[in-house]
Amino acid sequence: MKSRSRSNVIPNFVVKRSSSVRQDLSPDRSLCHKVKNDKSVRGEKRQNVMRNLDLVIEELASSNSQEHLEHAIESALEAFAHTRTDLHDEEIRLGADIATIKLLDRTLASGKLENLVSLCSILEMVFRCSTEVLQLSYSSNGPEVVALLIKVIKECLDGMIRGKQVALQSTMKILHRFSSGVRDAKNDMVHNDELLIIISEIASKDVGSGTREDSMGIVRNIALLNKQNRIILAGKSCLLDSIVKTALNEKSHYKVREQCSAIMWYLAMESEKRTHVLFHDGIIESLMKLASDPYLKTKLNAVSALGNLATDPVSKSFLLNYRCGALLDSFLDMFRRSEDADVVRRVGRTLRFLVNERTAPLIVNHEGFLDGLTDCILADKKEESYQSAKVINTVSAQINSPLPEHDSILKALTESAFTEQPATGEIIALTFSEQSTIKENREVMIDHPDLLKALAQMVLDKNCTRETMEYMVCTAGHLCTVIYSKRKLVNGPILSALGKVSECNEKLQSVIAGIVLRLATLPKNRIILGQHSELVACLVKSLRTNGDKQEREKVKETILQLVPLL
């Protein structure tokens, strides 16, 4: 079987016919049709199939009369209608792509478009080949093919072609395959303004969901390739308009919405154009809509896109003030409703990105937000509880006394301390500890209703971890300095908590002994300390490990003062 040569330039395409082939080529269609049903074609049968494909392509390439062309198209439609990638590879090696492209070019030039739909279908079938062969075909005349396909799309969008939806879908599928499997095609397409404008126009046209999905898929593949492509695409306002319009369209297929959310996620990655994307009309609205989409992938992409936008310093206040804090309400609702842990994690990360010194008061003052987070912390869902605690921890780091919002933070922490989730408890205990490291916060914390009781409750809980104990002891140590300096009465629950820690955590016994020593310097606190035998026992144990003679004498003296009160 003689292989025909491939031409690099479509207009100069020439097919060398074999002298052994009759002028009235009539391929055996039944044999070609076996290709899609019989996957075990081997040996002589395969040779017959290949010979028949060669005849089909010969006929397609050499069609001169209208009757001959229609016969060739009919044969090709039947012969190529299979899903065998290896046979599509053979079709391209035999020149099926070049022959079809030449006919398509000739058809467009003549203005007689009755065969346009069929030729587009044939070309789409042929390009169901392997990635390797697709790259080979594109390297021969890819940019010229793309230019030709753009002409076809324009005819379909503007003309009155019968069956134009089929031609449009076939053409977009080819371009989508190029963008999926050919790196050079992606780099060419991102600089092809005509193609990007066409894709933008499709959003406002009455086309099928498959065509719309392919158009967004092309943009997604281009954006996925590299940073430079994302920067270029993010600067195309017409393209952003089409993405927003498609995302907000109630009739958009779920796969189309998923493509839109992925594109916005990729474009929001690059800091150079992040502000341009953020302030583009409709972007935030469409992302909020997609973030509540029932399709999981769409939801994840949209939340990730908002997270990327939230990393920009300029965007934080803008996002929080958008529609009077609608984003906070939306995220809080997602915390409560989402059953997917990955969604909850991404929502939590985005909320933390929104926090800085300026925005933290906005978050605290947003009506119902801290109360909602507290409810999430106390919920049964582990991930929801944990991520909510991390958000409060991040906000808390920016809110200290004497800010008016500080009391709201302490109230939320106090209520959150009663969580039954160990990992969440660690975050809350850490937050208490971090708050207590700020001197201005300590007296306010001691005076805050039920805060010390809540702190003690965390340690007395059966699910308390060693890390929670350590954070609690650290907090107690900081707060006891205020109790000592202000000559305040020590809190009983705190002493019970310290006593429990001293019994089960030897590493912290010396620290606890130091706290007890300081508290015992005040006579009115000794009576309360004397009610906790475990703390006296802790002092006794510290005698064994304390090598400082002067300190040992202090410990002995304190023990002698407390023992009579036991």
Coordinates of C-alpha atoms in Angstrom, one line a residue:
M1 CA 0.0 0.0 0.0
K2 CA 1.5 3.2 -1.1
S3 CA 1.6 6.1 1.4
R4 CA 0.7 9.5 0.0
S5 CA 2.9 12.6 0.8
R6 CA 1.8 15.2 3.4
S7 CA 1.9 18.9 2.4
N8 CA 2.8 21.6 4.8
V9 CA 0.7 24.2 3.1
I10 CA -3.0 23.6 2.6
P11 CA -3.5 25.6 -0.7
N12 CA -0.7 23.7 -2.4
F13 CA -2.1 20.3 -1.3
V14 CA -1.6 17.7 -4.0
V15 CA -2.5 14.0 -3.8
K16 CA -0.5 11.5 -5.8
R17 CA -2.9 8.8 -7.1
S18 CA -1.7 5.3 -7.5
S19 CA -1.9 4.1 -11.1
S20 CA -3.4 0.8 -9.9
V21 CA -6.5 2.5 -8.5
R22 CA -9.5 2.7 -10.8
Q23 CA -10.9 6.2 -11.7
D24 CA -14.3 5.3 -10.3
L25 CA -13.2 4.4 -6.7
S26 CA -15.9 2.5 -4.9
P27 CA -14.6 1.4 -1.5
D28 CA -16.2 -1.6 0.3
R29 CA -18.1 0.3 3.0
S30 CA -19.1 -2.9 4.9
L31 CA -15.4 -3.6 5.4
C32 CA -14.7 -0.1 6.7
H33 CA -17.7 -0.4 9.0
K34 CA -16.2 -3.5 10.7
V35 CA -13.6 -1.2 12.2
K36 CA -15.9 0.1 14.8
N37 CA -17.4 -3.3 15.8
D38 CA -14.6 -5.8 15.4
K39 CA -11.6 -4.9 17.6
S40 CA -9.9 -8.1 16.8
V41 CA -9.1 -7.3 13.2
R42 CA -5.7 -8.8 12.5
G43 CA -3.5 -9.9 9.7
E44 CA -5.2 -10.1 6.3
K45 CA -8.4 -8.5 7.6
R46 CA -6.4 -5.5 8.9
Q47 CA -4.6 -5.2 5.6
N48 CA -8.0 -5.2 3.8
V49 CA -9.3 -2.5 6.2
M50 CA -6.2 -0.4 5.6
R51 CA -6.5 -0.8 1.9
N52 CA -10.1 0.2 2.0
L53 CA -9.2 3.3 4.1
D54 CA -6.6 4.2 1.6
L55 CA -9.3 4.0 -1.2
V56 CA -11.6 6.2 0.8
I57 CA -9.0 8.8 1.4
E58 CA -7.9 8.6 -2.3
E59 CA -11.5 9.3 -3.3
L60 CA -11.8 12.1 -0.8
A61 CA -8.6 13.7 -2.0
S62 CA -9.3 13.5 -5.7
S63 CA -13.0 14.5 -5.9
N64 CA -13.6 16.9 -8.7
S65 CA -17.2 16.7 -9.6
Q66 CA -20.0 17.4 -7.1
E67 CA -21.4 13.9 -7.5
H68 CA -18.0 12.4 -6.9
L69 CA -17.5 14.6 -3.9
E70 CA -20.8 13.6 -2.3
H71 CA -20.0 10.0 -2.8
A72 CA -16.5 10.5 -1.2
I73 CA -18.0 12.3 1.8
E74 CA -20.6 9.6 2.3
S75 CA -17.9 6.9 2.2
A76 CA -15.6 8.9 4.6
L77 CA -18.4 9.5 7.1
E78 CA -19.0 5.8 7.3
A79 CA -15.4 4.7 7.2
F80 CA -14.2 7.1 9.9
A81 CA -17.1 6.7 12.3
H82 CA -15.3 4.5 14.8
T83 CA -13.4 4.9 18.1
R84 CA -10.2 3.0 17.3
T85 CA -7.4 5.5 18.0
D86 CA -4.8 3.4 16.2
L87 CA -6.9 3.4 13.0
H88 CA -7.4 7.2 13.2
D89 CA -3.6 7.4 13.5
E90 CA -3.4 5.4 10.2
E91 CA -6.0 7.8 8.6
I92 CA -3.8 10.8 9.3
R93 CA -0.7 9.0 8.1
L94 CA -2.5 8.3 4.9
G95 CA -3.3 12.0 4.6
A96 CA -7.0 12.1 5.6
D97 CA -6.6 15.3 7.6
I98 CA -4.9 17.1 4.7
A99 CA -7.4 15.9 2.1
T100 CA -10.3 17.0 4.3
I101 CA -8.8 20.3 5.1
K102 CA -8.2 21.0 1.4
L103 CA -11.8 20.3 0.7
L104 CA -13.0 22.4 3.6
D105 CA -10.8 25.3 2.3
R106 CA -12.2 24.9 -1.2
T107 CA -15.7 24.8 0.1
L108 CA -15.4 28.0 2.0
A109 CA -13.7 29.8 -0.9
S110 CA -16.5 28.7 -3.3
G111 CA -19.3 29.9 -1.0
K112 CA -21.2 26.7 -1.7
L113 CA -21.5 25.5 1.9
E114 CA -23.9 22.5 1.5
N115 CA -21.1 20.1 2.4
L116 CA -19.6 22.2 5.2
V117 CA -21.2 20.3 8.0
S118 CA -20.2 16.8 6.7
L119 CA -16.6 17.9 6.1
C120 CA -16.4 19.3 9.7
S121 CA -17.7 16.0 11.0
I122 CA -15.1 14.0 9.0
L123 CA -12.3 16.2 10.2
E124 CA -13.4 15.8 13.8
M125 CA -13.5 12.0 13.4
V126 CA -10.0 12.0 11.9
F127 CA -8.6 14.0 14.8
R128 CA -9.7 11.4 17.3
C129 CA -6.2 10.2 17.0
S130 CA -3.5 9.7 19.6
T131 CA -1.7 12.7 21.1
E132 CA 1.5 11.8 19.4
V133 CA -0.1 11.8 15.9
L134 CA -2.1 14.9 16.7
Q135 CA 1.1 16.8 17.5
L136 CA 2.6 15.5 14.2
S137 CA -0.4 16.8 12.3
Y138 CA -0.3 20.2 14.1
S139 CA 3.4 20.6 13.4
S140 CA 2.7 20.3 9.7
N141 CA 0.1 23.0 9.3
G142 CA -1.5 23.7 12.7
P143 CA -1.8 27.6 12.5
E144 CA -3.3 27.4 9.0
V145 CA -5.8 24.8 10.2
V146 CA -6.8 26.9 13.2
A147 CA -7.3 29.9 10.9
L148 CA -9.5 27.8 8.6
L149 CA -11.5 26.5 11.6
I150 CA -12.0 30.1 12.7
K151 CA -13.5 30.9 9.3
V152 CA -15.9 27.9 9.7
I153 CA -17.0 29.1 13.2
K154 CA -17.7 32.6 11.8
E155 CA -19.8 31.2 9.0
C156 CA -21.7 29.1 11.6
L157 CA -22.3 32.0 14.0
D158 CA -23.3 34.6 11.3
G159 CA -24.7 32.5 8.5
M160 CA -27.9 30.5 7.9
I161 CA -26.2 27.1 7.3
R162 CA -28.4 24.1 7.7
G163 CA -27.0 21.9 10.6
K164 CA -24.6 24.7 11.7
Q165 CA -24.8 23.5 15.3
V166 CA -23.2 20.2 14.3
A167 CA -20.4 22.0 12.3
L168 CA -19.8 24.4 15.2
Q169 CA -19.6 21.6 17.7
S170 CA -17.2 19.6 15.5
T171 CA -15.0 22.6 14.9
M172 CA -14.8 23.5 18.6
K173 CA -14.0 19.8 19.5
I174 CA -11.0 19.9 17.2
L175 CA -9.7 23.1 18.7
H176 CA -10.3 21.7 22.2
R177 CA -8.2 18.6 21.3
F178 CA -5.4 20.8 20.0
S179 CA -5.4 22.8 23.2
S180 CA -5.5 19.6 25.3
G181 CA -2.7 17.6 23.6
V182 CA -0.4 20.0 21.7
R183 CA 1.7 22.4 23.7
D184 CA 2.6 24.5 20.6
A185 CA -1.1 25.0 20.0
K186 CA -1.7 26.5 23.4
N187 CA 1.1 29.0 22.9
D188 CA -0.2 29.9 19.4
M189 CA -3.8 30.2 20.7
V190 CA -3.1 32.6 23.5
H191 CA -1.7 35.1 21.0
N192 CA -4.6 34.5 18.5
D193 CA -6.8 37.5 19.3
E194 CA -9.3 36.4 16.6
L195 CA -9.8 33.0 18.3
L196 CA -10.2 34.6 21.8
I197 CA -12.8 37.0 20.4
I198 CA -14.7 34.1 18.8
I199 CA -14.7 32.2 22.1
S200 CA -15.9 35.4 23.8
E201 CA -18.8 35.7 21.3
I202 CA -19.9 32.1 21.9
A203 CA -21.0 33.0 25.4
S204 CA -23.7 35.3 24.0
K205 CA -24.8 33.0 21.2
D206 CA -27.4 30.2 21.2
V207 CA -25.1 27.2 21.0
G208 CA -25.2 23.8 22.5
S209 CA -23.8 23.0 25.9
G210 CA -21.1 20.8 24.3
T211 CA -19.9 23.7 22.2
R212 CA -19.9 26.0 25.2
E213 CA -18.0 23.5 27.2
D214 CA -15.4 23.0 24.5
S215 CA -14.9 26.8 24.2
M216 CA -14.3 27.2 27.9
G217 CA -12.2 24.1 27.9
I218 CA -9.9 25.7 25.3
V219 CA -9.4 28.7 27.6
R220 CA -8.8 26.5 30.6
N221 CA -6.1 24.5 28.8
I222 CA -4.3 27.6 27.6
A223 CA -4.4 29.1 31.2
L224 CA -3.2 25.8 32.7
L225 CA 0.0 25.8 30.6
N226 CA 2.0 28.5 32.3
K227 CA 2.1 31.8 34.1
Q228 CA 2.6 33.9 31.0
N229 CA -0.5 32.6 29.4
R230 CA -2.5 33.3 32.5
I231 CA -1.3 36.9 32.6
I232 CA -2.2 37.4 28.9
L233 CA -5.7 35.9 29.4
A234 CA -6.4 37.9 32.5
G235 CA -5.8 41.1 30.6
K236 CA -8.5 40.2 28.0
S237 CA -11.6 42.0 29.3
C238 CA -13.8 40.6 26.5
L239 CA -12.8 37.1 27.6
L240 CA -13.6 37.9 31.3
D241 CA -17.0 39.2 30.2
S242 CA -17.8 35.9 28.5
I243 CA -16.6 33.8 31.5
V244 CA -18.8 35.9 33.8
K245 CA -21.8 35.7 31.5
T246 CA -21.4 31.9 31.1
A247 CA -21.1 31.4 34.8
L248 CA -24.2 33.5 35.6
N249 CA -26.3 31.8 32.9
E250 CA -28.9 29.7 34.6
K251 CA -29.0 27.4 31.6
S252 CA -25.2 26.6 31.6
H253 CA -24.5 22.9 31.9
Y254 CA -22.7 21.9 35.1
K255 CA -19.6 21.0 33.2
V256 CA -19.5 24.4 31.6
R257 CA -19.8 26.0 35.1
E258 CA -16.9 23.8 36.2
Q259 CA -14.8 25.0 33.4
C260 CA -15.6 28.7 34.2
S261 CA -14.7 28.2 37.9
A262 CA -11.4 26.6 36.9
I263 CA -10.4 29.4 34.6
M264 CA -11.1 32.0 37.2
W265 CA -9.1 30.0 39.7
Y266 CA -6.1 29.9 37.4
L267 CA -6.3 33.6 36.4
A268 CA -6.5 34.6 40.0
M269 CA -3.2 32.9 40.7
E270 CA -1.0 35.6 39.2
S271 CA -0.4 38.7 41.3
E272 CA 0.4 40.8 38.3
K273 CA -3.2 40.7 37.1
R274 CA -5.1 39.8 40.3
T275 CA -6.4 43.3 40.9
H276 CA -7.6 43.5 37.3
V277 CA -9.5 40.2 37.7
L278 CA -10.9 41.3 41.1
F279 CA -12.4 44.6 40.0
H280 CA -13.8 43.2 36.7
D281 CA -17.5 43.7 36.7
G282 CA -19.3 40.5 37.7
I283 CA -16.3 38.4 38.8
I284 CA -17.1 38.3 42.5
E285 CA -20.8 37.8 41.9
S286 CA -20.1 34.9 39.6
L287 CA -17.6 33.3 42.0
M288 CA -20.0 33.6 44.9
K289 CA -22.7 31.9 42.7
L290 CA -20.2 29.1 41.6
A291 CA -19.1 28.7 45.2
S292 CA -22.6 27.6 46.1
D293 CA -22.9 25.3 43.1
P294 CA -24.1 21.8 43.8
Y295 CA -21.3 20.3 41.7
L296 CA -18.3 19.7 44.0
K297 CA -15.5 20.5 41.5
T298 CA -17.1 23.8 40.7
K299 CA -17.5 24.7 44.3
L300 CA -13.9 23.9 45.1
N301 CA -12.5 25.9 42.1
A302 CA -14.6 28.9 43.0
V303 CA -13.6 29.0 46.7
S304 CA -9.9 28.5 45.6
A305 CA -10.3 31.5 43.2
L306 CA -11.7 33.7 46.0
G307 CA -8.8 32.5 48.2
N308 CA -6.3 33.5 45.6
L309 CA -7.9 36.9 45.3
A310 CA -8.0 37.3 49.1
T311 CA -4.2 37.1 49.2
D312 CA -3.9 40.5 47.6
P313 CA -3.6 43.4 50.2
V314 CA -5.9 45.6 48.1
S315 CA -8.6 43.0 47.8
K316 CA -9.2 42.1 51.4
S317 CA -11.3 45.1 52.4
F318 CA -13.1 45.1 49.0
L319 CA -14.1 41.5 49.4
L320 CA -15.3 42.0 52.9
N321 CA -17.3 45.1 52.1
Y322 CA -18.8 43.6 48.9
R323 CA -22.6 43.7 49.3
C324 CA -22.3 44.5 53.0
G325 CA -20.4 41.4 53.9
A326 CA -22.3 38.9 51.7
L327 CA -19.1 36.9 51.3
L328 CA -18.8 36.3 55.1
D329 CA -22.4 35.2 55.2
S330 CA -21.9 32.9 52.2
F331 CA -18.8 31.3 53.7
L332 CA -20.4 30.9 57.1
D333 CA -23.3 29.1 55.4
M334 CA -20.8 26.8 53.6
F335 CA -19.2 25.9 56.9
R336 CA -22.6 24.9 58.2
R337 CA -23.9 23.1 55.2
S338 CA -21.0 21.5 53.4
E339 CA -20.4 17.8 53.9
D340 CA -17.1 17.8 52.0
A341 CA -14.0 18.4 54.2
D342 CA -12.0 19.8 51.3
V343 CA -14.6 22.5 50.7
V344 CA -14.5 23.4 54.4
R345 CA -10.7 23.5 54.4
R346 CA -10.6 25.9 51.4
V347 CA -13.3 28.1 52.9
G348 CA -11.3 28.3 56.2
R349 CA -8.1 29.2 54.3
T350 CA -9.9 31.9 52.3
L351 CA -11.3 33.5 55.5
R352 CA -7.8 33.5 57.1
F353 CA -6.4 35.1 54.0
L354 CA -8.9 38.0 54.4
V355 CA -7.6 38.8 57.9
N356 CA -5.1 41.6 58.6
E357 CA -4.9 44.5 61.1
R358 CA -7.4 46.6 59.1
T359 CA -9.9 43.9 58.2
A360 CA -10.1 42.0 61.6
P361 CA -12.4 44.6 63.2
L362 CA -14.7 44.4 60.1
I363 CA -14.9 40.7 60.6
V364 CA -15.6 40.9 64.3
N365 CA -18.2 43.6 63.8
H366 CA -20.1 41.8 61.0
E367 CA -23.4 40.9 62.5
G368 CA -23.7 37.3 63.6
F369 CA -20.4 36.2 62.2
L370 CA -18.5 35.4 65.5
D371 CA -21.6 33.8 66.9
G372 CA -21.9 31.7 63.8
L373 CA -18.3 30.6 64.0
T374 CA -18.8 29.7 67.7
D375 CA -21.7 27.5 66.7
C376 CA -19.5 25.8 64.1
I377 CA -16.8 25.2 66.7
L378 CA -19.2 23.5 69.0
A379 CA -20.7 21.4 66.1
D380 CA -20.2 17.7 65.8
K381 CA -18.4 17.9 62.4
K382 CA -14.6 17.8 63.1
E383 CA -13.4 19.7 60.1
E384 CA -16.0 22.4 60.4
S385 CA -15.1 22.8 64.1
Y386 CA -11.4 22.8 63.5
Q387 CA -11.4 25.3 60.6
S388 CA -13.7 27.7 62.4
A389 CA -11.3 27.6 65.4
K390 CA -8.4 28.4 63.1
V391 CA -10.3 31.4 61.7
I392 CA -11.0 32.8 65.2
N393 CA -7.3 32.2 66.1
T394 CA -6.2 34.3 63.0
V395 CA -8.7 37.1 63.8
S396 CA -7.7 37.0 67.5
A397 CA -4.1 37.7 66.7
Q398 CA -5.1 41.1 65.3
I399 CA -7.5 42.1 68.1
N400 CA -6.1 43.1 71.5
S401 CA -7.0 45.4 74.3
P402 CA -8.0 48.2 74.3
L403 CA -9.8 47.7 71.0
P404 CA -13.5 47.6 71.5
E405 CA -13.7 44.4 69.5
H406 CA -11.5 42.6 72.1
D407 CA -14.4 41.8 74.4
S408 CA -16.2 40.1 71.5
I409 CA -13.2 37.9 70.8
L410 CA -12.9 36.9 74.5
K411 CA -16.6 36.1 74.5
A412 CA -16.3 33.9 71.5
L413 CA -13.2 32.1 72.9
T414 CA -15.0 31.5 76.2
E415 CA -18.0 29.9 74.6
S416 CA -15.8 27.9 72.2
A417 CA -13.8 26.4 75.1
F418 CA -16.6 23.9 75.6
T419 CA -15.9 22.1 72.3
E420 CA -15.8 18.3 72.5
Q421 CA -13.3 18.1 69.5
P422 CA -9.7 17.6 70.9
A423 CA -8.0 19.2 67.9
T424 CA -10.3 22.2 68.1
G425 CA -9.6 22.5 71.8
E426 CA -5.9 22.7 71.1
I427 CA -6.5 25.7 68.7
I428 CA -8.7 27.5 71.3
A429 CA -6.2 26.8 74.1
L430 CA -3.4 28.2 71.8
T431 CA -5.5 31.3 71.1
F432 CA -6.0 31.9 74.9
S433 CA -2.2 31.5 75.3
E434 CA -1.4 33.9 72.5
Q435 CA -3.9 36.4 74.0
S436 CA -2.3 36.2 77.4
T437 CA 1.2 36.9 76.1
I438 CA 0.1 40.5 75.5
K439 CA 0.3 42.3 78.9
E440 CA -2.6 44.7 78.1
N441 CA -4.9 41.7 77.6
R442 CA -4.2 39.9 80.9
E443 CA -6.3 41.9 83.4
V444 CA -9.2 42.1 80.9
M445 CA -9.0 38.3 80.6
I446 CA -9.1 37.7 84.3
D447 CA -12.1 40.1 84.7
H448 CA -14.0 38.6 81.8
P449 CA -17.0 36.6 83.0
D450 CA -16.5 32.8 83.0
L451 CA -13.2 33.0 81.0
L452 CA -11.1 31.3 83.7
K453 CA -13.8 28.8 84.4
A454 CA -13.9 27.9 80.6
L455 CA -10.1 27.7 80.5
A456 CA -10.2 25.3 83.4
Q457 CA -13.0 23.3 81.8
M458 CA -10.8 22.6 78.8
V459 CA -8.2 20.8 80.9
L460 CA -10.7 19.0 83.0
D461 CA -12.4 17.6 79.9
K462 CA -11.7 13.9 79.3
N463 CA -10.6 14.6 75.7
C464 CA -8.0 17.1 76.7
T465 CA -4.6 16.6 74.9
R466 CA -1.1 17.2 76.2
E467 CA -0.8 20.2 73.9
T468 CA -4.0 21.7 75.4
M469 CA -2.6 21.3 78.9
E470 CA 0.7 23.0 78.0
Y471 CA -1.2 26.0 76.4
M472 CA -3.4 26.2 79.5
V473 CA -0.5 26.2 81.9
C474 CA 1.2 28.9 79.8
T475 CA -1.9 31.0 80.0
A476 CA -2.3 30.4 83.7
G477 CA 1.3 31.5 84.3
H478 CA 0.7 34.7 82.4
L479 CA -2.5 35.5 84.2
C480 CA -1.1 34.7 87.6
T481 CA 1.4 37.5 87.3
V482 CA -1.6 39.9 87.2
I483 CA -3.2 38.1 90.1
Y484 CA 0.0 38.6 92.1
S485 CA 0.7 42.2 91.1
K486 CA -2.9 43.3 91.5
R487 CA -3.4 41.3 94.6
K488 CA -6.4 39.5 93.2
L489 CA -8.1 36.4 94.6
V490 CA -7.0 33.3 92.8
N491 CA -9.6 31.3 90.8
G492 CA -10.6 27.9 92.2
P493 CA -11.3 26.1 88.9
I494 CA -7.9 27.2 87.6
L495 CA -6.2 25.6 90.6
S496 CA -8.2 22.4 90.0
A497 CA -7.0 22.4 86.4
L498 CA -3.4 23.0 87.4
G499 CA -3.7 20.2 89.9
K500 CA -4.9 17.8 87.2
V501 CA -2.1 18.7 84.9
S502 CA 0.5 18.3 87.7
E503 CA -0.7 14.8 88.3
C504 CA -0.6 13.6 84.6
N505 CA 2.2 15.7 83.1
E506 CA 5.5 15.5 84.8
K507 CA 7.1 17.9 82.3
L508 CA 5.0 20.7 83.5
Q509 CA 5.3 20.1 87.3
S510 CA 8.1 22.6 87.7
V511 CA 6.2 25.3 85.9
I512 CA 3.1 24.7 88.0
A513 CA 5.2 24.7 91.2
G514 CA 6.5 28.1 90.2
I515 CA 3.0 29.4 89.7
V516 CA 1.9 28.1 93.1
L517 CA 4.9 29.7 94.8
R518 CA 4.0 33.1 93.3
L519 CA 0.3 32.8 94.2
A520 CA 1.2 31.6 97.8
T521 CA 3.0 34.9 98.6
L522 CA -0.5 36.4 99.1
P523 CA -2.0 35.3 102.4
K524 CA -5.6 35.4 101.1
N525 CA -4.7 32.9 98.4
R526 CA -3.0 30.4 100.7
I527 CA -6.4 29.3 102.1
I528 CA -7.6 28.5 98.6
L529 CA -4.3 26.8 97.6
G530 CA -4.6 24.7 100.8
Q531 CA -7.8 23.2 99.4
H532 CA -5.8 21.6 96.6
S533 CA -3.6 18.8 97.9
E534 CA -2.4 17.9 94.5
L535 CA -0.7 21.3 94.2
V536 CA 1.0 20.8 97.5
A537 CA 2.1 17.4 96.3
C538 CA 3.5 19.1 93.1
L539 CA 5.6 21.4 95.3
V540 CA 6.9 18.4 97.2
K541 CA 7.9 16.7 93.9
S542 CA 9.6 19.9 92.8
L543 CA 12.0 19.6 95.7
R544 CA 13.6 16.6 94.0
T545 CA 14.3 18.4 90.8
N546 CA 15.1 21.9 91.9
G547 CA 18.9 22.3 92.2
D548 CA 18.9 25.9 93.4
K549 CA 19.3 25.9 97.2
Q550 CA 17.6 29.3 97.6
E551 CA 14.6 28.2 95.6
R552 CA 14.4 24.9 97.5
E553 CA 14.1 26.9 100.8
K554 CA 11.3 28.9 99.3
V555 CA 9.4 25.7 98.3
K556 CA 9.9 24.3 101.8
E557 CA 8.6 27.4 103.4
T558 CA 5.5 27.5 101.2
I559 CA 4.8 23.8 101.9
L560 CA 5.0 24.5 105.6
Q561 CA 2.5 27.3 105.2
L562 CA 0.0 25.3 103.2
V563 CA 0.1 21.9 105.0
P564 CA -1.8 23.2 108.0
L565 CA -4.5 24.4 105.6
L566 CA -5.0 21.0 103.9

